[in-house]
Amino acid sequence: MYTLLEGPKESLVKKYVRIFFVVAAYWIISITTVFVNKELFNGQHVKLNATLFVTWFQCVVTTCICMTGTFLSRRFPKLVPLNFPEAYPLRKETIKNVIPLSIMFTMMISTNNLCLRYVSVAFYYVGRSLTTIFNVILSYIFLKEKQSFKSIICCAVIISGFYLGVDQESLTDTFSLIGTIFGIIGSFALSMYSIYTKKTLPFVNGEVWLLSYYNNFYSVILFLPLIVISGEVHEVLNYEHIGKLWFWMTMIIGGICGFLIGYVTTLQIKVTSPLTHNISGTAKACAQTILATSWFNEIKSFLWWFSNMVVLVGSFAYARVKQVEMAQRHRDAHNSQKL
């Protein structure tokens, strides 16, 4: 009996261990990326008013990393044991299937970074806390999926926490209305990106690396008109440190972080689900908020912290409600098959 159960048990343990390390990697890389990007966008040393250009450069670095990895794995298979799949970003079929996701990806990283530029790292969590709400709305619009009363209550809790957080932040010198608006748009884009990722992964045979390559390759092109329209070309050309080695080294570090966060984000969605990814992001952001207030020596009011807890509790409660409902549907379907 022990021998018969050992295989499935071992397989299940490996599955949960893998999920744990993927989620842990997402947390570490995501928090590091936020702090690095904050320094790049409006830190005391860089001071470059060109958020979209910095984001574009990170996509360039990621694309170069993916291209280099693919080339080396093909040319020197013994030195590079990883088998990177062949990529065909200019193929018509690839563009047709992946470009909708890449548009959402471009929208997501640009609005998230613009939000981070204008708001404090501590408020960045609450400013982007409406992803679950957009998940509910988009599920109803695209899938005609109705929500239970408990789910609606959880959403109301999240919205109230967001409203309280904005109200408390508005009493401080760090509040930014435009940053908050970008945060709301970023929440919408993240929700759309999670949904489209699940739809697009089968096209690339579940290859996270390949999807990351395509997203960044297309984003490099999609960002160009945005940079021109925003007027950032003038900012970059007249930047006082444009020829300094330390500046480009900092940019490359930010690009490597951008590559890693794009990869682990897609990987977390793959090994869990869009909903679990959003909940993981919410919990991670809570830890990030605590680190940020400590790092930047920010003192927040009780109601400010309470708003963060309200959003966190509402998000976790929603995840639990959906988990119970999905389990019930599975049991009902199983019982109906028996009948």
PDB file of N, CA, C and O in Angstrom, residues 183-249:
ATOM      1  N   GLY A 183      -2.739  54.129 -11.341  1.00  0.00           N
ATOM      2  CA  GLY A 183      -2.854  52.896 -10.570  1.00  0.00           C
ATOM      3  C   GLY A 183      -4.135  52.146 -10.889  1.00  0.00           C
ATOM      4  O   GLY A 183      -4.135  50.912 -11.001  1.00  0.00           O
ATOM      5  N   ILE A 184      -5.229  52.875 -11.043  1.00  0.00           N
ATOM      6  CA  ILE A 184      -6.510  52.251 -11.398  1.00  0.00           C
ATOM      7  C   ILE A 184      -6.431  51.634 -12.793  1.00  0.00           C
ATOM      8  O   ILE A 184      -6.878  50.495 -13.016  1.00  0.00           O
ATOM      9  N   ILE A 185      -5.856  52.376 -13.734  1.00  0.00           N
ATOM     10  CA  ILE A 185      -5.701  51.843 -15.093  1.00  0.00           C
ATOM     11  C   ILE A 185      -4.779  50.624 -15.076  1.00  0.00           C
ATOM     12  O   ILE A 185      -5.022  49.633 -15.780  1.00  0.00           O
ATOM     13  N   GLY A 186      -3.724  50.683 -14.249  1.00  0.00           N
ATOM     14  CA  GLY A 186      -2.812  49.550 -14.132  1.00  0.00           C
ATOM     15  C   GLY A 186      -3.501  48.319 -13.570  1.00  0.00           C
ATOM     16  O   GLY A 186      -3.207  47.195 -13.985  1.00  0.00           O
ATOM     17  N   SER A 187      -4.428  48.506 -12.638  1.00  0.00           N
ATOM     18  CA  SER A 187      -5.193  47.383 -12.080  1.00  0.00           C
ATOM     19  C   SER A 187      -6.033  46.717 -13.163  1.00  0.00           C
ATOM     20  O   SER A 187      -6.108  45.487 -13.251  1.00  0.00           O
ATOM     21  N   PHE A 188      -6.656  47.541 -13.992  1.00  0.00           N
ATOM     22  CA  PHE A 188      -7.449  47.031 -15.113  1.00  0.00           C
ATOM     23  C   PHE A 188      -6.569  46.261 -16.092  1.00  0.00           C
ATOM     24  O   PHE A 188      -6.911  45.153 -16.521  1.00  0.00           O
ATOM     25  N   ALA A 189      -5.417  46.835 -16.427  1.00  0.00           N
ATOM     26  CA  ALA A 189      -4.519  46.204 -17.390  1.00  0.00           C
ATOM     27  C   ALA A 189      -3.976  44.880 -16.852  1.00  0.00           C
ATOM     28  O   ALA A 189      -3.840  43.908 -17.596  1.00  0.00           O
ATOM     29  N   LEU A 190      -3.663  44.829 -15.560  1.00  0.00           N
ATOM     30  CA  LEU A 190      -3.164  43.592 -14.953  1.00  0.00           C
ATOM     31  C   LEU A 190      -4.215  42.500 -15.007  1.00  0.00           C
ATOM     32  O   LEU A 190      -3.909  41.332 -15.294  1.00  0.00           O
ATOM     33  N   SER A 191      -5.460  42.864 -14.756  1.00  0.00           N
ATOM     34  CA  SER A 191      -6.546  41.892 -14.821  1.00  0.00           C
ATOM     35  C   SER A 191      -6.697  41.345 -16.239  1.00  0.00           C
ATOM     36  O   SER A 191      -6.823  40.133 -16.447  1.00  0.00           O
ATOM     37  N   MET A 192      -6.665  42.243 -17.220  1.00  0.00           N
ATOM     38  CA  MET A 192      -6.771  41.824 -18.619  1.00  0.00           C
ATOM     39  C   MET A 192      -5.573  40.969 -19.019  1.00  0.00           C
ATOM     40  O   MET A 192      -5.712  39.965 -19.729  1.00  0.00           O
ATOM     41  N   TYR A 193      -4.395  41.350 -18.552  1.00  0.00           N
ATOM     42  CA  TYR A 193      -3.177  40.609 -18.899  1.00  0.00           C
ATOM     43  C   TYR A 193      -3.230  39.184 -18.342  1.00  0.00           C
ATOM     44  O   TYR A 193      -2.839  38.233 -19.034  1.00  0.00           O
ATOM     45  N   SER A 194      -3.721  39.032 -17.124  1.00  0.00           N
ATOM     46  CA  SER A 194      -3.825  37.700 -16.518  1.00  0.00           C
ATOM     47  C   SER A 194      -4.759  36.811 -17.317  1.00  0.00           C
ATOM     48  O   SER A 194      -4.471  35.623 -17.553  1.00  0.00           O
ATOM     49  N   ILE A 195      -5.882  37.373 -17.754  1.00  0.00           N
ATOM     50  CA  ILE A 195      -6.851  36.608 -18.531  1.00  0.00           C
ATOM     51  C   ILE A 195      -6.273  36.215 -19.888  1.00  0.00           C
ATOM     52  O   ILE A 195      -6.373  35.067 -20.325  1.00  0.00           O
ATOM     53  N   TYR A 196      -5.640  37.170 -20.562  1.00  0.00           N
ATOM     54  CA  TYR A 196      -5.078  36.911 -21.882  1.00  0.00           C
ATOM     55  C   TYR A 196      -3.882  35.959 -21.824  1.00  0.00           C
ATOM     56  O   TYR A 196      -3.611  35.237 -22.785  1.00  0.00           O
ATOM     57  N   THR A 197      -3.147  35.964 -20.708  1.00  0.00           N
ATOM     58  CA  THR A 197      -2.004  35.065 -20.577  1.00  0.00           C
ATOM     59  C   THR A 197      -2.453  33.615 -20.626  1.00  0.00           C
ATOM     60  O   THR A 197      -1.854  32.775 -21.317  1.00  0.00           O
ATOM     61  N   LYS A 198      -3.510  33.286 -19.891  1.00  0.00           N
ATOM     62  CA  LYS A 198      -4.033  31.926 -19.884  1.00  0.00           C
ATOM     63  C   LYS A 198      -4.517  31.513 -21.278  1.00  0.00           C
ATOM     64  O   LYS A 198      -4.393  30.354 -21.678  1.00  0.00           O
ATOM     65  N   LYS A 199      -5.056  32.480 -22.044  1.00  0.00           N
ATOM     66  CA  LYS A 199      -5.552  32.176 -23.384  1.00  0.00           C
ATOM     67  C   LYS A 199      -4.412  32.022 -24.389  1.00  0.00           C
ATOM     68  O   LYS A 199      -4.533  31.284 -25.367  1.00  0.00           O
ATOM     69  N   THR A 200      -3.292  32.715 -24.154  1.00  0.00           N
ATOM     70  CA  THR A 200      -2.204  32.752 -25.121  1.00  0.00           C
ATOM     71  C   THR A 200      -1.170  31.660 -24.883  1.00  0.00           C
ATOM     72  O   THR A 200      -0.494  31.218 -25.817  1.00  0.00           O
ATOM     73  N   LEU A 201      -1.007  31.210 -23.641  1.00  0.00           N
ATOM     74  CA  LEU A 201       0.011  30.203 -23.321  1.00  0.00           C
ATOM     75  C   LEU A 201      -0.088  28.935 -24.185  1.00  0.00           C
ATOM     76  O   LEU A 201       0.941  28.397 -24.599  1.00  0.00           O
ATOM     77  N   PRO A 202      -1.299  28.412 -24.469  1.00  0.00           N
ATOM     78  CA  PRO A 202      -1.366  27.215 -25.320  1.00  0.00           C
ATOM     79  C   PRO A 202      -0.755  27.424 -26.706  1.00  0.00           C
ATOM     80  O   PRO A 202      -0.211  26.474 -27.279  1.00  0.00           O
ATOM     81  N   PHE A 203      -0.813  28.621 -27.235  1.00  0.00           N
ATOM     82  CA  PHE A 203      -0.237  28.889 -28.559  1.00  0.00           C
ATOM     83  C   PHE A 203       1.273  28.688 -28.564  1.00  0.00           C
ATOM     84  O   PHE A 203       1.849  28.265 -29.568  1.00  0.00           O
ATOM     85  N   VAL A 204       1.923  29.004 -27.442  1.00  0.00           N
ATOM     86  CA  VAL A 204       3.384  28.839 -27.347  1.00  0.00           C
ATOM     87  C   VAL A 204       3.735  27.559 -26.583  1.00  0.00           C
ATOM     88  O   VAL A 204       4.840  27.427 -26.064  1.00  0.00           O
ATOM     89  N   ASN A 205       2.772  26.629 -26.520  1.00  0.00           N
ATOM     90  CA  ASN A 205       2.976  25.335 -25.848  1.00  0.00           C
ATOM     91  C   ASN A 205       3.388  25.487 -24.392  1.00  0.00           C
ATOM     92  O   ASN A 205       4.184  24.700 -23.869  1.00  0.00           O
ATOM     93  N   GLY A 206       2.854  26.523 -23.739  1.00  0.00           N
ATOM     94  CA  GLY A 206       3.127  26.738 -22.327  1.00  0.00           C
ATOM     95  C   GLY A 206       4.527  27.238 -22.024  1.00  0.00           C
ATOM     96  O   GLY A 206       4.943  27.241 -20.862  1.00  0.00           O
ATOM     97  N   GLU A 207       5.267  27.666 -23.040  1.00  0.00           N
ATOM     98  CA  GLU A 207       6.637  28.138 -22.856  1.00  0.00           C
ATOM     99  C   GLU A 207       6.643  29.571 -22.329  1.00  0.00           C
ATOM    100  O   GLU A 207       6.402  30.523 -23.073  1.00  0.00           O
ATOM    101  N   VAL A 208       6.918  29.725 -21.022  1.00  0.00           N
ATOM    102  CA  VAL A 208       6.926  31.039 -20.396  1.00  0.00           C
ATOM    103  C   VAL A 208       8.020  31.921 -20.996  1.00  0.00           C
ATOM    104  O   VAL A 208       7.827  33.110 -21.244  1.00  0.00           O
ATOM    105  N   TRP A 209       9.191  31.323 -21.225  1.00  0.00           N
ATOM    106  CA  TRP A 209      10.316  32.057 -21.798  1.00  0.00           C
ATOM    107  C   TRP A 209       9.941  32.656 -23.152  1.00  0.00           C
ATOM    108  O   TRP A 209      10.216  33.817 -23.449  1.00  0.00           O
ATOM    109  N   LEU A 210       9.307  31.849 -23.998  1.00  0.00           N
ATOM    110  CA  LEU A 210       8.943  32.286 -25.341  1.00  0.00           C
ATOM    111  C   LEU A 210       7.913  33.411 -25.301  1.00  0.00           C
ATOM    112  O   LEU A 210       8.012  34.391 -26.052  1.00  0.00           O
ATOM    113  N   LEU A 211       6.935  33.281 -24.408  1.00  0.00           N
ATOM    114  CA  LEU A 211       5.912  34.316 -24.296  1.00  0.00           C
ATOM    115  C   LEU A 211       6.511  35.624 -23.783  1.00  0.00           C
ATOM    116  O   LEU A 211       6.135  36.717 -24.238  1.00  0.00           O
ATOM    117  N   SER A 212       7.452  35.532 -22.853  1.00  0.00           N
ATOM    118  CA  SER A 212       8.132  36.722 -22.354  1.00  0.00           C
ATOM    119  C   SER A 212       8.910  37.402 -23.476  1.00  0.00           C
ATOM    120  O   SER A 212       8.917  38.638 -23.588  1.00  0.00           O
ATOM    121  N   TYR A 213       9.550  36.602 -24.312  1.00  0.00           N
ATOM    122  CA  TYR A 213      10.295  37.140 -25.456  1.00  0.00           C
ATOM    123  C   TYR A 213       9.364  37.884 -26.412  1.00  0.00           C
ATOM    124  O   TYR A 213       9.628  39.028 -26.801  1.00  0.00           O
ATOM    125  N   TYR A 214       8.255  37.252 -26.789  1.00  0.00           N
ATOM    126  CA  TYR A 214       7.308  37.881 -27.704  1.00  0.00           C
ATOM    127  C   TYR A 214       6.744  39.179 -27.128  1.00  0.00           C
ATOM    128  O   TYR A 214       6.665  40.207 -27.814  1.00  0.00           O
ATOM    129  N   ASN A 215       6.336  39.144 -25.866  1.00  0.00           N
ATOM    130  CA  ASN A 215       5.754  40.333 -25.239  1.00  0.00           C
ATOM    131  C   ASN A 215       6.712  41.514 -25.275  1.00  0.00           C
ATOM    132  O   ASN A 215       6.335  42.637 -25.618  1.00  0.00           O
ATOM    133  N   ASN A 216       7.955  41.269 -24.912  1.00  0.00           N
ATOM    134  CA  ASN A 216       8.929  42.356 -24.862  1.00  0.00           C
ATOM    135  C   ASN A 216       9.359  42.796 -26.255  1.00  0.00           C
ATOM    136  O   ASN A 216       9.609  43.984 -26.475  1.00  0.00           O
ATOM    137  N   PHE A 217       9.451  41.866 -27.178  1.00  0.00           N
ATOM    138  CA  PHE A 217       9.803  42.208 -28.563  1.00  0.00           C
ATOM    139  C   PHE A 217       8.761  43.162 -29.149  1.00  0.00           C
ATOM    140  O   PHE A 217       9.104  44.200 -29.732  1.00  0.00           O
ATOM    141  N   TYR A 218       7.485  42.829 -28.983  1.00  0.00           N
ATOM    142  CA  TYR A 218       6.423  43.685 -29.514  1.00  0.00           C
ATOM    143  C   TYR A 218       6.316  44.996 -28.742  1.00  0.00           C
ATOM    144  O   TYR A 218       6.007  46.051 -29.314  1.00  0.00           O
ATOM    145  N   SER A 219       6.585  44.938 -27.423  1.00  0.00           N
ATOM    146  CA  SER A 219       6.488  46.149 -26.612  1.00  0.00           C
ATOM    147  C   SER A 219       7.559  47.170 -26.989  1.00  0.00           C
ATOM    148  O   SER A 219       7.327  48.377 -26.902  1.00  0.00           O
ATOM    149  N   VAL A 220       8.737  46.693 -27.385  1.00  0.00           N
ATOM    150  CA  VAL A 220       9.786  47.606 -27.847  1.00  0.00           C
ATOM    151  C   VAL A 220       9.265  48.469 -28.993  1.00  0.00           C
ATOM    152  O   VAL A 220       9.552  49.668 -29.076  1.00  0.00           O
ATOM    153  N   ILE A 221       8.470  47.878 -29.861  1.00  0.00           N
ATOM    154  CA  ILE A 221       7.894  48.611 -30.993  1.00  0.00           C
ATOM    155  C   ILE A 221       6.713  49.463 -30.542  1.00  0.00           C
ATOM    156  O   ILE A 221       6.575  50.631 -30.939  1.00  0.00           O
ATOM    157  N   LEU A 222       5.850  48.903 -29.700  1.00  0.00           N
ATOM    158  CA  LEU A 222       4.645  49.612 -29.259  1.00  0.00           C
ATOM    159  C   LEU A 222       4.967  50.854 -28.433  1.00  0.00           C
ATOM    160  O   LEU A 222       4.213  51.829 -28.441  1.00  0.00           O
ATOM    161  N   PHE A 223       6.083  50.830 -27.715  1.00  0.00           N
ATOM    162  CA  PHE A 223       6.449  51.958 -26.860  1.00  0.00           C
ATOM    163  C   PHE A 223       6.948  53.175 -27.647  1.00  0.00           C
ATOM    164  O   PHE A 223       6.861  54.303 -27.156  1.00  0.00           O
ATOM    165  N   LEU A 224       7.498  52.950 -28.828  1.00  0.00           N
ATOM    166  CA  LEU A 224       8.125  54.041 -29.577  1.00  0.00           C
ATOM    167  C   LEU A 224       7.188  55.220 -29.831  1.00  0.00           C
ATOM    168  O   LEU A 224       7.547  56.374 -29.544  1.00  0.00           O
ATOM    169  N   PRO A 225       5.976  54.997 -30.368  1.00  0.00           N
ATOM    170  CA  PRO A 225       5.080  56.155 -30.559  1.00  0.00           C
ATOM    171  C   PRO A 225       4.653  56.800 -29.242  1.00  0.00           C
ATOM    172  O   PRO A 225       4.446  58.019 -29.188  1.00  0.00           O
ATOM    173  N   LEU A 226       4.551  56.002 -28.170  1.00  0.00           N
ATOM    174  CA  LEU A 226       4.175  56.556 -26.868  1.00  0.00           C
ATOM    175  C   LEU A 226       5.261  57.490 -26.347  1.00  0.00           C
ATOM    176  O   LEU A 226       4.972  58.541 -25.758  1.00  0.00           O
ATOM    177  N   ILE A 227       6.524  57.107 -26.551  1.00  0.00           N
ATOM    178  CA  ILE A 227       7.645  57.936 -26.108  1.00  0.00           C
ATOM    179  C   ILE A 227       7.671  59.256 -26.875  1.00  0.00           C
ATOM    180  O   ILE A 227       7.908  60.326 -26.301  1.00  0.00           O
ATOM    181  N   VAL A 228       7.415  59.185 -28.186  1.00  0.00           N
ATOM    182  CA  VAL A 228       7.400  60.400 -29.008  1.00  0.00           C
ATOM    183  C   VAL A 228       6.257  61.313 -28.607  1.00  0.00           C
ATOM    184  O   VAL A 228       6.438  62.525 -28.416  1.00  0.00           O
ATOM    185  N   ILE A 229       5.065  60.748 -28.439  1.00  0.00           N
ATOM    186  CA  ILE A 229       3.875  61.549 -28.095  1.00  0.00           C
ATOM    187  C   ILE A 229       4.034  62.210 -26.731  1.00  0.00           C
ATOM    188  O   ILE A 229       3.621  63.356 -26.526  1.00  0.00           O
ATOM    189  N   SER A 230       4.643  61.510 -25.790  1.00  0.00           N
ATOM    190  CA  SER A 230       4.796  62.036 -24.425  1.00  0.00           C
ATOM    191  C   SER A 230       5.867  63.121 -24.324  1.00  0.00           C
ATOM    192  O   SER A 230       5.980  63.784 -23.286  1.00  0.00           O
ATOM    193  N   GLY A 231       6.661  63.291 -25.374  1.00  0.00           N
ATOM    194  CA  GLY A 231       7.705  64.311 -25.350  1.00  0.00           C
ATOM    195  C   GLY A 231       8.969  63.900 -24.623  1.00  0.00           C
ATOM    196  O   GLY A 231       9.827  64.747 -24.315  1.00  0.00           O
ATOM    197  N   GLU A 232       9.125  62.608 -24.372  1.00  0.00           N
ATOM    198  CA  GLU A 232      10.282  62.141 -23.603  1.00  0.00           C
ATOM    199  C   GLU A 232      11.566  62.112 -24.427  1.00  0.00           C
ATOM    200  O   GLU A 232      12.659  62.026 -23.865  1.00  0.00           O
ATOM    201  N   VAL A 233      11.451  62.176 -25.755  1.00  0.00           N
ATOM    202  CA  VAL A 233      12.647  62.202 -26.605  1.00  0.00           C
ATOM    203  C   VAL A 233      13.501  63.416 -26.255  1.00  0.00           C
ATOM    204  O   VAL A 233      14.732  63.325 -26.117  1.00  0.00           O
ATOM    205  N   HIS A 234      12.859  64.550 -26.091  1.00  0.00           N
ATOM    206  CA  HIS A 234      13.566  65.786 -25.717  1.00  0.00           C
ATOM    207  C   HIS A 234      14.217  65.647 -24.342  1.00  0.00           C
ATOM    208  O   HIS A 234      15.355  66.097 -24.139  1.00  0.00           O
ATOM    209  N   GLU A 235      13.508  65.024 -23.404  1.00  0.00           N
ATOM    210  CA  GLU A 235      14.044  64.839 -22.058  1.00  0.00           C
ATOM    211  C   GLU A 235      15.308  63.982 -22.076  1.00  0.00           C
ATOM    212  O   GLU A 235      16.292  64.292 -21.404  1.00  0.00           O
ATOM    213  N   VAL A 236      15.294  62.914 -22.867  1.00  0.00           N
ATOM    214  CA  VAL A 236      16.428  61.996 -22.922  1.00  0.00           C
ATOM    215  C   VAL A 236      17.629  62.655 -23.594  1.00  0.00           C
ATOM    216  O   VAL A 236      18.768  62.554 -23.111  1.00  0.00           O
ATOM    217  N   LEU A 237      17.396  63.335 -24.709  1.00  0.00           N
ATOM    218  CA  LEU A 237      18.492  63.956 -25.448  1.00  0.00           C
ATOM    219  C   LEU A 237      19.175  65.063 -24.651  1.00  0.00           C
ATOM    220  O   LEU A 237      20.363  65.347 -24.854  1.00  0.00           O
ATOM    221  N   ASN A 238      18.431  65.690 -23.744  1.00  0.00           N
ATOM    222  CA  ASN A 238      18.984  66.786 -22.948  1.00  0.00           C
ATOM    223  C   ASN A 238      19.324  66.371 -21.517  1.00  0.00           C
ATOM    224  O   ASN A 238      19.590  67.222 -20.671  1.00  0.00           O
ATOM    225  N   TYR A 239      19.341  65.076 -21.271  1.00  0.00           N
ATOM    226  CA  TYR A 239      19.644  64.570 -19.929  1.00  0.00           C
ATOM    227  C   TYR A 239      21.128  64.743 -19.639  1.00  0.00           C
ATOM    228  O   TYR A 239      21.984  64.356 -20.452  1.00  0.00           O
ATOM    229  N   GLU A 240      21.447  65.295 -18.488  1.00  0.00           N
ATOM    230  CA  GLU A 240      22.829  65.651 -18.179  1.00  0.00           C
ATOM    231  C   GLU A 240      23.748  64.456 -17.993  1.00  0.00           C
ATOM    232  O   GLU A 240      24.975  64.566 -18.173  1.00  0.00           O
ATOM    233  N   HIS A 241      23.195  63.300 -17.628  1.00  0.00           N
ATOM    234  CA  HIS A 241      24.030  62.119 -17.368  1.00  0.00           C
ATOM    235  C   HIS A 241      23.930  61.090 -18.490  1.00  0.00           C
ATOM    236  O   HIS A 241      24.289  59.926 -18.280  1.00  0.00           O
ATOM    237  N   ILE A 242      23.469  61.492 -19.672  1.00  0.00           N
ATOM    238  CA  ILE A 242      23.202  60.540 -20.737  1.00  0.00           C
ATOM    239  C   ILE A 242      24.464  59.790 -21.173  1.00  0.00           C
ATOM    240  O   ILE A 242      24.397  58.651 -21.636  1.00  0.00           O
ATOM    241  N   GLY A 243      25.644  60.395 -21.002  1.00  0.00           N
ATOM    242  CA  GLY A 243      26.887  59.757 -21.420  1.00  0.00           C
ATOM    243  C   GLY A 243      27.654  59.090 -20.304  1.00  0.00           C
ATOM    244  O   GLY A 243      28.772  58.598 -20.519  1.00  0.00           O
ATOM    245  N   LYS A 244      27.068  59.039 -19.104  1.00  0.00           N
ATOM    246  CA  LYS A 244      27.761  58.476 -17.949  1.00  0.00           C
ATOM    247  C   LYS A 244      27.585  56.951 -17.873  1.00  0.00           C
ATOM    248  O   LYS A 244      26.479  56.433 -18.076  1.00  0.00           O
ATOM    249  N   LEU A 245      28.682  56.274 -17.572  1.00  0.00           N
ATOM    250  CA  LEU A 245      28.641  54.812 -17.493  1.00  0.00           C
ATOM    251  C   LEU A 245      27.742  54.330 -16.373  1.00  0.00           C
ATOM    252  O   LEU A 245      26.998  53.358 -16.531  1.00  0.00           O
ATOM    253  N   TRP A 246      27.768  55.005 -15.207  1.00  0.00           N
ATOM    254  CA  TRP A 246      26.971  54.570 -14.065  1.00  0.00           C
ATOM    255  C   TRP A 246      25.473  54.624 -14.370  1.00  0.00           C
ATOM    256  O   TRP A 246      24.701  53.789 -13.885  1.00  0.00           O
ATOM    257  N   PHE A 247      25.087  55.606 -15.213  1.00  0.00           N
ATOM    258  CA  PHE A 247      23.669  55.715 -15.580  1.00  0.00           C
ATOM    259  C   PHE A 247      23.219  54.500 -16.385  1.00  0.00           C
ATOM    260  O   PHE A 247      22.180  53.901 -16.099  1.00  0.00           O
ATOM    261  N   TRP A 248      24.015  54.114 -17.371  1.00  0.00           N
ATOM    262  CA  TRP A 248      23.624  52.983 -18.212  1.00  0.00           C
ATOM    263  C   TRP A 248      23.730  51.667 -17.461  1.00  0.00           C
ATOM    264  O   TRP A 248      22.958  50.739 -17.729  1.00  0.00           O
ATOM    265  N   MET A 249      24.660  51.567 -16.515  1.00  0.00           N
ATOM    266  CA  MET A 249      24.734  50.366 -15.690  1.00  0.00           C
ATOM    267  C   MET A 249      23.479  50.244 -14.822  1.00  0.00           C
ATOM    268  O   MET A 249      22.925  49.155 -14.658  1.00  0.00           O
TER     269      MET A 249
END
